[in-house]
Coordinates of C-alpha atoms in Angstrom, one line a residue:
M1 CA 41.8 39.5 -31.6
W2 CA 40.3 36.0 -32.7
S3 CA 39.0 36.7 -36.2
E4 CA 39.3 33.9 -39.0
P5 CA 42.1 33.8 -41.5
V6 CA 41.9 35.3 -44.9
R7 CA 41.7 32.4 -47.9
D8 CA 43.0 35.1 -50.8
G9 CA 46.6 33.8 -50.7
S10 CA 47.4 37.4 -49.7
L11 CA 49.2 35.5 -46.3
S12 CA 51.0 33.2 -47.9
A13 CA 53.0 35.7 -50.6
E14 CA 53.6 38.0 -47.3
V15 CA 55.2 34.7 -45.3
A16 CA 56.9 34.2 -48.3
T17 CA 58.5 37.4 -47.9
W18 CA 59.7 37.4 -44.1
T19 CA 63.4 36.5 -43.3
R20 CA 65.4 36.0 -40.7
R21 CA 65.2 40.0 -40.1
T22 CA 61.6 39.7 -39.3
R23 CA 59.9 40.5 -35.5
F24 CA 58.0 38.9 -33.6
E25 CA 56.7 41.3 -31.0
L26 CA 54.0 39.5 -28.3
V27 CA 50.8 41.9 -27.8
H28 CA 48.1 39.7 -26.1
R29 CA 48.8 36.3 -23.9
L30 CA 45.4 34.5 -23.0
P31 CA 46.0 32.4 -20.3
L32 CA 44.1 29.1 -20.1
R33 CA 43.0 27.8 -15.9
F34 CA 42.0 24.5 -17.3
A35 CA 43.3 21.0 -18.0
T36 CA 44.7 21.5 -21.2
N37 CA 47.5 18.3 -21.5
H38 CA 49.4 18.4 -24.4
P39 CA 48.0 20.9 -27.0
Q40 CA 48.2 19.5 -30.8
G41 CA 46.4 22.1 -33.2
M42 CA 44.2 24.8 -33.3
A43 CA 41.6 27.1 -35.3
F44 CA 39.1 30.0 -35.5
A45 CA 35.7 29.2 -35.9
A46 CA 32.2 30.7 -35.0
G47 CA 33.5 33.6 -32.4
R48 CA 35.6 31.0 -31.0
I49 CA 39.0 29.3 -30.8
F50 CA 39.2 25.4 -31.1
L51 CA 42.2 23.6 -29.4
T52 CA 42.8 20.0 -30.0
T53 CA 44.9 18.3 -27.1
V54 CA 46.2 14.7 -26.2
E55 CA 45.9 13.2 -22.9
V56 CA 48.3 10.8 -22.3
L57 CA 47.4 8.1 -20.3
D58 CA 50.4 5.4 -20.7
P59 CA 53.2 6.5 -23.1
P60 CA 53.7 4.8 -26.2
R61 CA 57.0 2.9 -25.6
P62 CA 60.1 1.8 -28.0
L63 CA 60.4 -1.5 -28.9
P64 CA 62.9 -3.7 -29.4
D65 CA 65.4 -2.5 -32.0
A66 CA 63.2 0.1 -32.6
D67 CA 66.8 2.7 -33.1
G68 CA 64.6 6.3 -33.1
D69 CA 61.9 5.0 -35.3
P70 CA 58.7 6.4 -34.0
A71 CA 56.6 3.7 -36.0
R72 CA 58.3 0.9 -33.6
R73 CA 56.7 1.6 -30.6
T74 CA 53.5 0.6 -28.7
P75 CA 50.1 2.6 -29.0
G76 CA 50.4 3.7 -25.0
R77 CA 46.7 4.6 -24.0
G78 CA 45.1 8.4 -23.8
R79 CA 42.3 10.5 -24.4
G80 CA 41.9 13.2 -27.3
H81 CA 40.0 16.1 -26.4
V82 CA 38.8 19.2 -28.7
L83 CA 39.1 22.2 -26.4
V84 CA 35.9 24.7 -27.4
I85 CA 37.1 28.1 -25.9
E86 CA 35.4 31.7 -25.1
P87 CA 37.2 34.7 -26.5
D88 CA 37.9 35.3 -22.6
G89 CA 39.7 32.1 -22.1
T90 CA 36.8 30.0 -20.5
L91 CA 36.0 26.8 -21.4
A92 CA 33.1 26.3 -23.0
A93 CA 33.1 22.7 -23.8
D94 CA 35.5 19.5 -23.7
L95 CA 34.5 17.3 -26.2
I96 CA 36.2 13.8 -26.2
V97 CA 37.7 12.1 -29.8
G98 CA 39.1 8.7 -30.6
D99 CA 38.6 5.2 -31.1
G100 CA 40.5 3.0 -29.2
D101 CA 44.8 3.3 -30.0
A102 CA 43.6 6.6 -31.8
Y103 CA 43.7 8.6 -29.7
H104 CA 46.1 11.7 -30.5
P105 CA 44.3 14.4 -32.4
S106 CA 46.5 16.4 -34.4
G107 CA 46.3 19.8 -36.2
I108 CA 42.9 21.2 -37.3
D109 CA 41.8 23.5 -39.8
H110 CA 38.6 26.0 -40.8
A111 CA 37.2 27.0 -43.8
G112 CA 33.9 27.0 -45.2
S113 CA 31.4 25.4 -42.5
L114 CA 33.5 22.6 -40.8
L115 CA 36.6 22.5 -38.8
W116 CA 38.4 18.9 -39.8
V117 CA 39.7 16.6 -36.9
P118 CA 42.0 14.1 -37.5
V119 CA 42.9 11.6 -34.3
G120 CA 45.4 9.1 -35.1
E121 CA 47.6 6.2 -33.1
Y122 CA 50.5 8.3 -31.0
R123 CA 52.9 6.4 -33.9
A124 CA 53.7 6.6 -37.2
D125 CA 52.7 4.6 -40.0
S126 CA 49.5 3.8 -38.0
R127 CA 45.8 4.7 -38.6
S128 CA 43.8 7.8 -38.1
V129 CA 40.2 8.5 -37.8
V130 CA 39.0 11.7 -39.3
Y131 CA 36.2 13.9 -37.7
T132 CA 34.1 17.0 -38.5
L133 CA 32.7 19.5 -36.1
D134 CA 30.2 22.2 -36.8
P135 CA 31.6 24.9 -35.0
H136 CA 27.9 26.4 -33.6
S137 CA 26.3 23.2 -33.3
L138 CA 29.7 21.2 -31.7
E139 CA 27.9 18.2 -33.4
L140 CA 31.1 15.8 -34.0
T141 CA 30.9 13.7 -37.4
E142 CA 32.9 10.4 -37.8
R143 CA 33.8 10.5 -41.3
F144 CA 36.4 8.2 -42.7
E145 CA 39.6 6.5 -41.5
V146 CA 42.7 6.8 -42.9
D147 CA 45.8 4.2 -43.0
D148 CA 48.3 6.6 -41.7
H149 CA 48.9 9.2 -38.8
I150 CA 47.5 12.4 -40.3
T151 CA 49.3 15.2 -38.6
W152 CA 47.2 17.6 -40.0
L153 CA 44.4 18.2 -41.7
A154 CA 43.4 21.6 -44.4
P155 CA 39.8 21.7 -46.2
A156 CA 39.8 23.7 -49.1
P157 CA 35.9 23.5 -49.4
E158 CA 35.3 25.8 -53.2
S159 CA 37.3 22.8 -54.7
G160 CA 36.1 19.8 -52.5
T161 CA 39.3 18.5 -51.6
L162 CA 41.6 18.0 -48.0
Y163 CA 45.0 18.2 -47.6
G164 CA 46.5 16.3 -45.0
A165 CA 50.0 15.0 -44.4
S166 CA 51.9 11.8 -42.0
W167 CA 53.6 11.9 -38.8
G168 CA 56.1 15.1 -39.5
S169 CA 54.8 15.5 -42.9
R170 CA 56.9 13.0 -44.7
R171 CA 54.1 12.4 -47.1
L172 CA 52.0 14.9 -48.5
Y173 CA 48.0 13.9 -49.0
R174 CA 45.2 15.3 -51.3
W175 CA 41.9 13.9 -51.2
N176 CA 39.1 14.6 -53.5
L177 CA 35.5 14.3 -51.5
D178 CA 32.1 14.0 -52.6
A179 CA 29.3 16.1 -50.6
G180 CA 28.5 13.4 -48.2
A181 CA 33.0 13.7 -47.4
A182 CA 33.4 10.5 -48.5
V183 CA 37.1 9.7 -49.8
R184 CA 37.0 9.2 -53.9
E185 CA 40.5 9.2 -54.9
S186 CA 43.9 10.9 -53.2
E187 CA 47.3 11.9 -54.3
V188 CA 50.5 11.9 -52.1
W189 CA 54.0 12.7 -52.7
D190 CA 57.1 12.9 -50.6
N191 CA 58.1 16.0 -48.6
P192 CA 61.3 17.4 -49.9
S193 CA 62.2 19.6 -46.9
W194 CA 63.9 18.3 -44.0
H195 CA 63.8 22.3 -42.1
V196 CA 61.1 21.6 -40.0
D197 CA 58.5 18.9 -39.4
F198 CA 55.3 20.9 -40.0
Q199 CA 52.8 20.5 -37.3
E200 CA 50.2 22.1 -38.0
A201 CA 48.8 24.0 -41.7
Q202 CA 46.6 26.7 -42.7
Y203 CA 45.0 26.8 -46.1
D204 CA 45.5 30.2 -48.0
G205 CA 43.9 29.5 -51.5
G206 CA 44.2 28.2 -54.5
S207 CA 46.7 25.1 -53.7
R208 CA 48.9 26.6 -51.1
L209 CA 49.2 26.2 -47.5
I210 CA 51.2 27.9 -44.6
C211 CA 52.7 25.3 -42.4
G212 CA 54.0 25.3 -39.2
G213 CA 56.1 23.3 -37.0
I214 CA 59.8 22.2 -35.6
A215 CA 62.4 20.2 -35.9
E216 CA 64.3 18.7 -32.8
L217 CA 68.3 19.1 -33.4
P218 CA 71.0 18.4 -31.0
D219 CA 73.1 20.9 -29.2
A220 CA 76.6 21.3 -28.2
E221 CA 76.2 19.5 -25.1
G222 CA 73.9 17.1 -26.5
A223 CA 70.2 18.4 -25.4
K224 CA 67.6 19.3 -27.4
Y225 CA 67.4 22.6 -29.6
E226 CA 63.7 23.2 -31.3
L227 CA 64.4 25.1 -34.4
G228 CA 61.0 26.4 -35.2
G229 CA 59.7 27.6 -38.4
L230 CA 56.8 28.2 -41.2
T231 CA 57.0 27.1 -45.0
V232 CA 54.6 27.9 -47.9
L233 CA 53.8 24.6 -50.2
D234 CA 51.8 24.5 -53.4
F235 CA 50.4 21.5 -53.5
S236 CA 50.0 21.0 -56.9
A237 CA 53.2 22.3 -58.1
R238 CA 54.6 20.0 -55.3
R239 CA 57.2 22.8 -54.5
I240 CA 58.2 24.5 -51.5
E241 CA 57.6 27.9 -52.1
A242 CA 59.3 29.5 -49.0
E243 CA 60.7 28.7 -46.0
V244 CA 61.1 31.3 -42.7
P245 CA 62.7 30.2 -39.4
V246 CA 60.9 32.0 -36.2
P247 CA 63.1 32.6 -33.3
V248 CA 61.0 33.1 -30.9
F249 CA 60.3 31.2 -27.4
S250 CA 57.8 30.3 -25.0
A251 CA 58.1 30.7 -20.6
A252 CA 58.8 27.2 -20.7
G253 CA 61.4 27.5 -23.2
H254 CA 59.6 26.0 -26.0
S255 CA 59.9 27.1 -30.2
V256 CA 56.5 28.7 -30.5
L257 CA 56.2 27.1 -33.5
R258 CA 55.7 23.6 -31.1
N259 CA 52.5 22.5 -32.3
P260 CA 49.3 25.0 -32.7
F261 CA 49.4 28.2 -34.9
V262 CA 46.8 30.4 -36.7
L263 CA 47.9 32.9 -38.8
T264 CA 45.1 35.9 -38.9
R265 CA 45.5 39.9 -39.9
D266 CA 44.8 42.5 -37.4
S267 CA 42.2 45.3 -38.2
D268 CA 44.8 47.6 -39.6
G269 CA 46.4 44.3 -42.3
T270 CA 49.0 43.2 -40.3
P271 CA 49.8 39.7 -39.6
L272 CA 49.6 38.0 -36.2
L273 CA 50.2 34.8 -35.2
H274 CA 49.0 32.9 -32.9
V275 CA 50.3 30.0 -30.7
A276 CA 49.8 27.5 -27.9
P277 CA 53.0 26.2 -27.3
D278 CA 53.3 25.1 -23.8
D279 CA 51.8 21.9 -22.3
G280 CA 49.5 22.5 -19.4
D281 CA 52.0 21.2 -16.6
E282 CA 54.6 23.2 -17.5
V283 CA 56.1 26.3 -16.1
A284 CA 53.3 28.8 -17.1
G285 CA 51.0 26.1 -18.4
T286 CA 49.0 26.7 -21.9
E287 CA 49.2 30.3 -23.0
I288 CA 47.7 31.3 -26.3
L289 CA 50.9 34.1 -27.4
T290 CA 49.8 36.2 -30.2
Y291 CA 52.0 38.3 -32.2
R292 CA 52.3 41.4 -34.4
V293 CA 54.7 40.4 -36.9
V294 CA 56.8 43.5 -38.2
N295 CA 58.7 42.8 -41.7
S296 CA 61.8 44.7 -42.6
V297 CA 61.6 47.1 -45.5
A298 CA 63.6 45.3 -47.9
P299 CA 67.0 47.3 -48.8
R300 CA 67.5 48.0 -52.2
R301 CA 69.3 44.5 -54.1
P302 CA 72.2 45.0 -56.0
S303 CA 71.6 44.2 -59.9
G304 CA 75.2 41.7 -60.2
A305 CA 75.8 44.1 -63.1
L306 CA 79.6 44.1 -64.3
H307 CA 81.6 47.6 -64.7
E308 CA 84.3 48.3 -66.2
I309 CA 87.3 49.6 -64.4
A310 CA 88.9 52.3 -66.4
G311 CA 91.9 50.6 -68.3
T312 CA 91.9 47.4 -67.4
M313 CA 89.0 46.1 -69.7
G314 CA 90.8 46.4 -73.1
P315 CA 90.5 44.0 -75.3
A316 CA 92.4 40.5 -75.5

């Protein structure tokens, strides 16, 4: 159930074939019976579940004339957590992360030997502290700071690179690392997609990433509607390869892609989508939900070829 994802490109290739007809069948729910606050990122490593959450003690408040700009607000006050969870849902450890105003941990991923954990200020265009976490010893190491709010990190250990993104994934980053995980140089480009704001990403080999998130859109009554979806991104090509909506909702009414997700395979090769969209104080608390993904067989595609109608297409 909690096996680590393969990183051979097959999962992103499969996501690229999903459509609005793809079904998500709930096959498992794991309630978490401890304080989870507001979950942000999730990864599977060393037979355990790692869940980042933010505990807000004093929420950020808009500055005068902020006009909805997420960068123009007070930092607020809070505490960041990395929750280490056993397969049966019991809490093994609660690791505190953060530095001053940087108390908001975000999307995490594990490929190779370490988990990478960004902890930023709870506002856009701010700063982040980046940690690594050994999933076996649970040793946290502060690696470097980034001059931006980093909303997720995904390592590619075979190439010595680290992928990430800004608030809402409006800017996409790739850093080259040396053996000590110190940044040598970075590459950045603007995300061309406004389908959803990526909240979490999973490295899938090469330079491909599977990104998930939501967009909060107004409905006809002025309330908010959460559109959730997955995106396949090729960083080197600077190209969005596929986008697919995931119209599935949690007990609290959230899109299931509100923040944490992990995509794996079942023993028979079927994709499994694991999510944790709800906060600890919501109707059912935080649950890790697992969906079996059933992709409809594509019908025969018409060729678009022209066919002469007898007696109507003679010479002009």
